[in-house]
Amino acid sequence: MTPPSIFRASKLLTPFLTTLLVASLSGCALLTPRDPAIATINFATLNDFHGHLEASKITYTDADGRERTVTAGGIATIAGALNTWRREDPELLLVAAGDLVGASPALSLMWADEPTLAAMDRLGLRASSVGNHEFDAGRVELLRQQKGGCVSPRPDKACRFDGPWAGAKFQYLAANVFDMVTNKPFLPAYRIEEVRGVKVALIGAVLRDTTASVLASGVAGLNFADEAQSINRVLPELRAQGVHAYVVLIHEGGRTQSSPQQPDCSDLKGPIVDVVKKLDPAIRVVISGHSHKGYLCRVDGRLVTQAEMGGHVMSRIAIDIDRASGKVVAERASNVVLEQGVFTPDAAMDGFLQTVRTRSGEALVRPVGRLAVDSLERIVDEDVDETALGDLIADSMLYGARSYGAQIAFMNRGGIRTSLRTGAGNVANLGHLQTVLPFGNMLEVVNMTGAQIYAVLEEQFIAGRHLTRGLLQVSNGFSYQWNPARPEGMRIVDKSVLLHGVQIEKDSSYRVAIHHFLAEGGDFFPTFTRATNAAPTNIRDLDALAEYIISRDRAGKPAGAATHAGRITRAGRAK
């Protein structure tokens, strides 16, 4: 079998620092330099694991430009890969760049992600930056997951898996998150590791726009500051402790047209680039996340990596440190696809996974109802405005909020985490639905004027955000047209916004169902916060979806469709 990746030495290597690179099925083992004046520290990295305890499919382009679809990841395989690499280097450090939990499959979500945190400890994770999804259940829950305890905003999930939660043994890091009252860091900014007699600092940060992607109430009192400034601010403190080598773990990312396995790519774009360019020149390595894209790039000569998501891929990074100065003098990396069959699964971790499956199985396989089709796909494509899955979820929200007078429902695409794929007979079970809607957001019904509805629709296109987050999915009876050729703020075609075929009047009021995340202005929709007469329903989006599927099944008209309903159209494109 061809190895799934290959290491390549950094261009910064001088001849006396040349490292022997040995190819193997586990990737390429990085051996320490022969020069005793140099110490090499090897890393394995994860990002955006999102509670994916089990292996799943991944499609990627390999180093030869071939597209491959394989089953990869899963904690037993990850542990097996680490076993292999630690035999090469027992001092290898496992680190992560955030979103280890949150938006997780039901296997982890139903236990407040405690099985995933426990698995990370078993893997020997040393530290991770926080990600935006670590704040999904609020700051109180994040601190509980870090420090332990059972007082949780999710009492139906916390401490139900294996008794009282003792807290994660690895350390979450956040150099740019501050408590507004004390102006002190909410979590430690860094962790110092000593390997082969030299020190390296792991510095963590999360995207400063975290407040736009989580419930505002959950992070009330926290200030998410500029990432680069916050990271640079701690360097004098580290230097005073004799640390001159730095590795940044940051939950912010970018995108590239290059293969995830292409070394030293030069076409990285996105928010991470601006952050890296502002970092202190002494920082040579940046391990990123958030965008779910694999890359091995260079930005102003620095190494910037990301390892896809869900545990399908891990980055292997080696940094050479001059023992005399303590500074990084060279760095190199590869992305390794953790394909099933390449690594020997770790037996103990596989046993742990079986325990999680056994304890979860009875609840997750409970049938909910029959759908009209066997799958509804979550499509992430800037050319796709509407999906059949988005239609289904928006319709279920409208159904769930009907007793509160709801006329229209809006669902953000980011809240739909996976495709809905059923089992035999098109029957969806609770596990299927929890994987699609893992956040458990509460529905809220508000009054909005027609003018406000127009404003929300225009907010989709501000700063081109529709290209990455997609458009709001809308419920049955509501439709509109937009024109990509028109300027920002004028994209919605006038008089095209209809409710049951009748034009929305800008000075009339309508009852709109949204979930709490949008009601607080999440995903950069401030107009939702200006709605009036809010009625919290205490109905979770997941429960609304389940009840809608049940009701349609009982009526003999199963929900779901093979294609979307054509509620959102672009000018010049056939419906």
XYZ file of C-alpha atoms in Angstrom:
575
model
C 0.000 0.000 0.000
C 1.265 3.497 -0.813
C 1.911 5.532 2.344
C -0.828 8.159 2.856
C 1.696 10.970 3.305
C 5.335 11.853 3.090
C 7.478 14.220 5.153
C 9.581 16.829 3.478
C 12.363 18.771 5.166
C 11.908 22.498 5.597
C 13.740 24.760 3.198
C 15.174 26.399 6.287
C 17.324 23.357 7.063
C 21.040 23.973 6.773
C 23.298 21.113 5.740
C 24.498 20.324 9.250
C 20.874 20.058 10.379
C 19.863 17.560 7.710
C 17.453 15.037 9.179
C 17.147 11.457 8.046
C 13.637 10.861 6.718
C 12.444 7.257 6.721
C 9.329 6.230 4.792
C 6.906 3.724 6.307
C 3.233 2.839 6.170
C 2.707 5.049 9.211
C 3.844 8.099 7.312
C 7.505 8.993 7.488
C 9.286 8.716 10.784
C 11.301 11.790 11.720
C 14.485 10.767 13.424
C 16.407 13.214 15.598
C 19.281 15.104 13.941
C 22.735 13.644 14.244
C 24.089 16.976 15.466
C 24.039 16.846 19.309
C 23.660 20.630 19.401
C 20.132 20.218 18.034
C 17.110 18.807 19.872
C 14.113 17.656 17.844
C 10.610 17.704 19.318
C 7.995 15.643 17.478
C 4.287 16.492 17.573
C 1.100 14.781 16.501
C -1.858 17.121 16.151
C -5.641 17.035 15.926
C -8.193 19.743 15.261
C -11.986 19.847 15.037
C -12.448 16.317 16.354
C -16.081 17.127 17.252
C -16.629 13.965 19.282
C -16.073 11.571 16.362
C -15.262 8.512 18.444
C -16.043 6.177 15.548
C -14.393 5.902 12.143
C -16.203 7.420 9.166
C -15.749 8.154 5.475
C -13.450 10.815 4.090
C -12.836 11.878 0.504
C -9.515 13.576 -0.140
C -6.985 14.273 -2.873
C -3.726 12.465 -2.305
C -0.225 13.734 -3.044
C -0.447 12.371 -6.601
C -3.643 14.318 -7.313
C -5.926 11.280 -7.125
C -9.273 11.536 -5.340
C -9.753 8.772 -2.783
C -12.648 7.832 -0.492
C -11.691 5.742 2.522
C -12.865 4.933 6.030
C -10.589 6.703 8.456
C -10.230 7.869 12.044
C -11.927 6.549 15.146
C -10.266 6.594 18.551
C -8.927 3.029 18.313
C -7.112 3.842 15.053
C -5.862 7.178 16.377
C -4.480 5.375 19.413
C -2.909 2.765 17.122
C -1.168 5.447 15.069
C 0.125 7.105 18.225
C 1.409 3.740 19.468
C 3.431 3.416 16.258
C 4.812 6.931 16.408
C 5.642 6.718 20.109
C 7.703 3.637 19.459
C 9.746 5.884 17.170
C 9.781 8.696 19.741
C 8.450 8.040 23.266
C 8.531 11.788 23.975
C 6.173 12.716 21.122
C 3.660 15.394 22.148
C -0.026 15.146 21.210
C -1.655 18.581 20.938
C -4.867 19.971 19.438
C -6.314 23.167 17.971
C -9.826 23.236 19.390
C -13.355 21.957 18.803
C -12.549 18.605 20.333
C -16.173 18.554 21.451
C -19.406 20.227 20.422
C -21.523 19.528 17.338
C -20.740 15.904 18.148
C -22.361 12.669 17.037
C -24.974 11.349 19.436
C -22.570 8.743 20.827
C -20.653 11.545 22.524
C -23.272 14.292 22.711
C -25.752 12.292 24.786
C -23.182 12.109 27.601
C -22.198 15.803 27.531
C -19.119 14.810 25.499
C -17.515 13.191 28.549
C -16.565 10.045 26.558
C -14.621 12.201 24.093
C -12.797 14.085 26.822
C -11.980 10.776 28.501
C -10.703 9.416 25.172
C -8.437 12.446 24.728
C -6.944 11.767 28.155
C -6.401 8.117 27.229
C -4.626 9.240 24.043
C -2.244 11.329 26.132
C -3.320 14.736 24.867
C -1.199 17.436 26.515
C -3.001 20.632 25.555
C -5.541 22.132 23.168
C -6.649 25.608 22.331
C -10.318 26.128 22.990
C -12.511 26.288 19.925
C -15.791 28.108 19.488
C -17.668 24.834 19.986
C -16.117 24.350 23.417
C -18.420 27.247 24.369
C -21.585 25.692 22.895
C -23.045 25.010 26.336
C -21.530 28.158 27.852
C -18.537 29.106 29.960
C -19.829 27.289 33.057
C -19.994 23.966 31.222
C -16.539 24.437 29.690
C -15.041 25.000 33.136
C -16.883 21.921 34.434
C -15.473 19.831 31.610
C -11.979 21.110 32.394
C -12.079 20.995 36.203
C -14.732 18.366 36.919
C -18.067 18.253 38.720
C -21.704 17.617 37.927
C -23.287 21.077 38.206
C -24.154 21.586 34.554
C -26.625 23.383 32.279
C -27.148 19.892 30.821
C -28.169 17.911 33.910
C -29.771 15.212 31.774
C -26.367 14.453 30.222
C -23.632 15.436 32.656
C -22.180 12.723 34.910
C -24.522 10.115 33.406
C -21.915 8.146 31.488
C -19.478 6.957 34.163
C -20.447 8.659 37.404
C -19.101 12.018 38.614
C -16.895 13.714 36.046
C -13.358 14.235 37.377
C -12.317 16.804 34.775
C -10.040 16.631 31.749
C -6.388 15.887 32.431
C -5.220 17.828 29.382
C -5.178 21.625 29.527
C -7.384 23.943 27.484
C -5.533 27.144 26.501
C -6.886 30.576 25.561
C -4.485 33.516 25.454
C -7.116 35.849 24.021
C -10.152 35.134 26.233
C -10.485 37.404 29.261
C -12.955 37.765 32.113
C -14.412 41.257 31.756
C -14.757 41.722 35.518
C -11.224 40.763 36.540
C -9.521 41.394 33.159
C -7.636 38.166 33.798
C -7.357 35.247 31.395
C -10.376 32.945 31.516
C -8.057 29.961 30.948
C -4.263 29.633 30.922
C -2.632 31.259 27.916
C 0.119 28.690 27.569
C 1.687 25.459 28.768
C 5.425 24.822 28.883
C 6.753 21.403 27.910
C 10.331 20.208 28.339
C 11.548 17.541 25.931
C 15.139 16.354 25.485
C 16.309 19.057 27.833
C 14.812 21.984 25.927
C 11.668 23.986 26.603
C 8.838 24.752 24.189
C 5.737 26.813 24.940
C 2.320 25.807 23.609
C 0.254 28.992 23.264
C -3.499 28.717 22.655
C -6.039 31.087 21.092
C -9.511 31.016 19.558
C -11.053 33.133 16.815
C -12.073 36.528 18.123
C -15.475 36.164 16.410
C -16.456 33.310 18.728
C -19.345 35.350 20.111
C -21.019 35.263 16.688
C -21.041 31.469 16.595
C -22.253 30.583 20.104
C -25.087 31.629 22.374
C -24.315 35.164 23.530
C -25.727 34.415 26.976
C -23.333 31.476 27.358
C -20.248 33.668 26.988
C -21.572 36.779 28.715
C -18.778 38.497 30.617
C -16.001 37.188 28.388
C -13.916 39.325 26.046
C -12.493 37.626 22.947
C -9.520 39.801 22.071
C -7.288 40.103 18.996
C -5.575 36.743 18.489
C -2.117 37.885 17.411
C -1.834 40.686 19.970
C -2.833 38.326 22.768
C -0.324 35.684 21.681
C 2.496 38.202 21.314
C 1.690 39.641 24.732
C 2.761 36.470 26.574
C 6.188 36.128 24.908
C 8.068 38.399 27.356
C 6.675 36.336 30.228
C 7.829 33.139 28.553
C 11.276 34.536 27.788
C 11.645 35.443 31.439
C 11.134 31.742 32.184
C 13.872 30.750 29.753
C 11.535 29.692 26.921
C 12.503 30.753 23.405
C 10.672 28.164 21.270
C 6.957 28.648 20.636
C 4.187 26.637 18.985
C 0.800 28.308 18.541
C -2.400 26.254 18.778
C -5.127 28.432 17.319
C -8.735 27.740 16.441
C -8.856 29.853 13.318
C -8.235 28.684 9.800
C -8.056 29.227 6.093
C -8.425 27.523 2.731
C -6.171 26.514 -0.112
C -6.455 24.932 -3.541
C -3.385 22.836 -2.774
C -3.564 19.190 -1.732
C -3.767 18.630 2.047
C -0.516 16.718 1.626
C 1.322 19.322 -0.470
C 4.286 20.573 1.586
C 4.976 24.287 1.839
C 1.884 25.429 -0.063
C 1.937 29.153 -0.782
C -1.704 29.890 -1.609
C -3.294 29.839 1.854
C -6.123 32.365 2.215
C -8.517 33.305 4.998
C -8.459 34.824 8.491
C -5.524 32.726 9.692
C -3.208 34.446 7.224
C -3.768 37.895 8.732
C -3.237 36.501 12.232
C 0.017 34.761 11.308
C 1.437 37.839 9.604
C 1.057 39.831 12.839
C 2.766 37.267 15.067
C 6.170 37.886 16.646
C 8.950 36.693 14.278
C 10.128 34.220 16.914
C 6.969 32.143 16.371
C 7.792 29.635 13.635
C 4.965 27.066 13.884
C 1.190 27.634 13.877
C -1.207 24.681 14.243
C -4.648 25.830 13.140
C -8.250 24.611 12.962
C -11.847 25.776 12.465
C -12.075 25.681 8.656
C -11.981 21.854 8.468
C -9.427 22.004 5.649
C -6.152 20.107 5.582
C -3.025 22.027 4.548
C 0.729 22.319 5.063
C 1.474 25.899 4.112
C 3.981 28.680 4.564
C 2.997 32.230 5.496
C 5.903 34.666 5.642
C 8.186 31.655 6.018
C 6.289 30.190 8.983
C 4.826 26.700 8.955
C 1.007 26.753 9.190
C -0.823 23.409 9.349
C -4.301 21.974 9.701
C -5.441 18.338 9.761
C -8.966 18.305 8.319
C -11.603 17.294 10.941
C -13.224 14.396 12.768
C -9.973 12.553 13.472
C -9.637 11.433 9.846
C -6.219 13.060 9.529
C -3.426 13.949 11.920
C -0.533 16.289 11.290
C 2.965 15.155 12.221
C 5.301 18.055 12.922
C 8.967 18.116 13.934
C 10.779 21.197 15.148
C 14.543 21.452 15.585
C 15.695 23.589 18.509
C 19.216 24.880 18.970
C 20.227 23.809 22.472
C 22.429 26.848 23.033
C 19.853 29.521 22.165
C 16.655 27.539 22.795
C 15.251 28.816 19.490
C 13.557 26.940 16.670
C 15.914 26.646 13.697
C 13.896 24.351 11.420
C 10.468 22.761 11.136
C 8.730 20.265 8.860
C 5.383 18.512 8.692
C 3.096 16.045 6.963
C -0.593 15.201 7.027
C -1.321 11.520 7.599
C -4.698 10.039 6.640
C -5.608 7.545 9.378
C -7.012 4.995 6.993
C -8.482 1.828 8.452
C -6.135 -1.110 7.968
C -2.940 0.947 7.855
C -2.578 1.121 11.626
C -3.252 -1.620 14.171
C -6.162 -0.425 16.344
C -5.359 -0.111 20.023
C -7.184 -2.909 21.862
C -7.772 -0.978 25.086
C -9.199 2.020 23.243
C -11.374 -0.250 21.142
C -12.694 -1.756 24.378
C -13.505 1.722 25.672
C -15.382 2.495 22.448
C -17.383 -0.707 22.786
C -18.361 0.349 26.302
C -19.604 3.703 25.006
C -21.562 1.977 22.242
C -23.164 -0.469 24.647
C -24.269 2.212 27.090
C -25.580 4.422 24.303
C -27.136 1.860 22.024
C -30.562 1.378 23.524
C -31.447 5.064 23.419
C -29.897 5.842 20.053
C -31.541 3.058 18.074
C -35.058 3.969 19.210
C -37.065 4.442 15.976
C -38.622 7.863 15.428
C -40.435 7.596 12.103
C -40.276 6.847 8.418
C -39.026 9.362 5.844
C -39.900 9.581 2.176
C -36.271 9.017 1.149
C -33.335 7.128 2.597
C -31.049 10.160 2.825
C -31.137 13.933 2.875
C -27.734 15.437 2.268
C -26.029 18.301 4.035
C -24.395 20.050 1.096
C -21.665 22.601 1.789
C -21.245 24.395 -1.513
C -21.379 28.115 -2.214
C -23.398 27.388 -5.349
C -26.155 25.595 -3.359
C -28.631 27.945 -1.656
C -31.213 25.450 -0.435
C -31.217 21.753 0.441
C -33.966 19.210 0.996
C -32.562 18.663 4.487
C -32.738 22.389 5.218
C -36.337 22.437 4.014
C -37.200 19.535 6.318
C -35.689 21.152 9.401
C -37.242 24.574 8.747
C -40.615 22.893 8.228
C -40.223 20.998 11.503
C -39.481 24.241 13.338
C -42.629 25.812 11.904
C -44.580 22.710 12.942
C -43.124 22.752 16.450
C -43.941 26.431 16.957
C -47.399 26.366 15.370
C -49.226 26.798 18.667
C -47.323 30.068 19.189
C -48.680 31.485 15.944
C -45.548 30.938 13.855
C -45.968 31.787 10.159
C -42.337 31.551 8.991
C -39.290 29.641 10.254
C -35.606 30.316 9.623
C -32.794 27.786 10.198
C -29.088 28.582 9.900
C -27.084 26.137 7.787
C -24.281 25.964 10.384
C -26.669 24.387 12.867
C -27.178 21.418 10.521
C -24.084 19.322 11.198
C -24.394 16.174 9.072
C -26.527 14.536 6.422
C -29.603 12.584 7.555
C -29.134 8.998 6.426
C -31.623 6.423 7.634
C -31.563 2.687 8.040
C -33.775 -0.057 6.615
C -37.172 1.100 5.397
C -36.145 4.779 5.529
C -36.732 4.754 9.306
C -34.875 7.473 11.191
C -33.850 6.800 14.776
C -32.915 9.151 17.591
C -29.213 8.731 16.881
C -29.681 9.881 13.297
C -31.513 13.034 14.386
C -29.144 13.912 17.224
C -26.223 13.777 14.828
C -27.944 16.227 12.462
C -29.061 18.644 15.225
C -26.573 18.186 18.067
C -26.946 21.543 19.819
C -30.386 21.116 21.338
C -31.303 24.740 20.625
C -34.625 25.965 22.015
C -37.181 27.420 19.627
C -38.375 30.963 20.093
C -41.196 32.761 18.291
C -40.892 36.502 17.733
C -42.669 39.342 15.952
C -40.807 40.803 12.970
C -41.893 43.460 10.537
C -41.635 42.802 6.824
C -38.833 45.380 6.721
C -36.917 43.413 9.339
C -37.378 40.211 7.359
C -35.939 41.962 4.305
C -33.033 43.186 6.491
C -32.282 39.664 7.742
C -32.245 38.335 4.192
C -29.799 41.054 3.160
C -27.577 40.301 6.181
C -26.870 36.900 4.672
C -24.642 38.536 2.046
C -22.688 41.048 4.138
C -18.928 40.629 3.669
C -19.593 37.581 1.497
C -20.520 35.443 4.496
C -23.014 33.481 2.411
C -20.049 31.887 0.652
C -18.924 30.099 3.814
C -21.960 29.819 6.079
C -24.627 29.343 3.392
C -28.086 30.910 3.321
C -30.795 30.577 5.943
C -33.099 27.685 5.221
C -36.760 28.707 5.120
C -40.063 26.994 5.816
C -42.869 25.934 3.545
C -44.887 28.825 2.123
C -42.037 31.346 2.305
C -39.956 32.163 -0.764
C -37.777 34.883 -2.264
C -35.338 35.652 -5.046
C -31.893 37.230 -4.841
C -29.571 38.667 -7.455
C -25.814 38.002 -7.046
C -25.037 40.743 -9.585
C -26.527 43.478 -7.426
C -24.486 45.359 -4.759
C -24.382 44.323 -1.126
C -27.449 45.525 0.736
C -29.581 45.327 -2.408
C -29.388 41.638 -3.273
C -33.012 40.739 -2.443
C -35.262 41.268 -5.439
C -37.999 43.692 -4.422
C -41.504 42.236 -4.202
C -40.105 38.700 -4.541
C -40.437 37.913 -0.810
C -43.668 35.942 -0.561
C -45.666 34.166 2.116
C -48.075 31.666 0.568
C -47.837 33.565 -2.716
C -48.614 36.964 -1.201
C -45.970 39.706 -1.034
C -44.530 40.456 2.418
C -45.561 43.970 3.415
C -42.696 45.908 4.995
C -44.911 47.656 7.549
C -46.832 44.508 8.553
C -45.887 42.187 11.431
C -45.255 38.456 11.161
C -44.670 35.670 13.679
C -41.283 34.046 13.032
C -39.839 30.875 14.543
C -36.081 30.793 15.088
C -33.908 29.100 17.656
C -32.225 30.794 20.578
C -28.848 31.079 18.853
C -30.296 33.217 16.068
C -32.504 35.127 18.505
C -29.336 36.345 20.197
C -27.895 37.564 16.897
C -25.692 34.535 16.218
C -24.029 34.039 12.816
C -23.953 37.838 12.360
C -27.720 38.396 12.180
C -28.201 41.445 14.455
C -31.697 42.186 13.148
C -33.044 39.102 14.935
C -32.153 40.772 18.261
C -34.496 43.649 17.391
C -37.545 41.412 17.063
C -40.330 41.933 19.608
C -42.839 39.921 21.653
C -40.477 36.988 22.062
C -42.130 33.783 23.244
C -39.682 31.093 24.437
C -41.300 27.751 23.649
C -39.099 25.358 25.691
C -39.190 23.119 22.608
C -35.826 21.849 21.358
C -35.199 21.877 17.627
C -34.399 18.153 17.877
C -37.759 17.408 19.497
C -39.589 19.494 16.908
C -37.894 17.516 14.137
C -38.788 14.196 15.753
C -42.429 15.171 16.283
C -42.742 16.450 12.744
C -41.382 13.200 11.304
C -43.749 11.180 13.529
C -46.793 13.259 12.558
C -46.094 13.007 8.836
C -45.446 9.278 9.100
C -48.721 8.712 10.954
C -50.573 10.734 8.326
C -49.182 8.482 5.612
C -47.207 11.343 4.065
C -43.601 10.789 5.171
C -41.486 13.929 5.427
C -38.462 14.630 3.286
C -37.826 14.805 -0.444
C -35.174 13.867 -2.954
C -34.654 17.501 -3.976
C -35.216 20.893 -2.404
C -38.526 22.726 -2.847
C -37.202 25.764 -4.728
C -38.010 28.314 -2.024
C -34.823 30.314 -2.653
C -33.937 31.237 -6.230
C -31.292 33.340 -7.916
C -32.129 35.835 -10.620
C -31.347 34.338 -13.994
C -31.463 30.753 -12.763
C -34.352 28.378 -13.391
C -36.294 27.398 -10.301
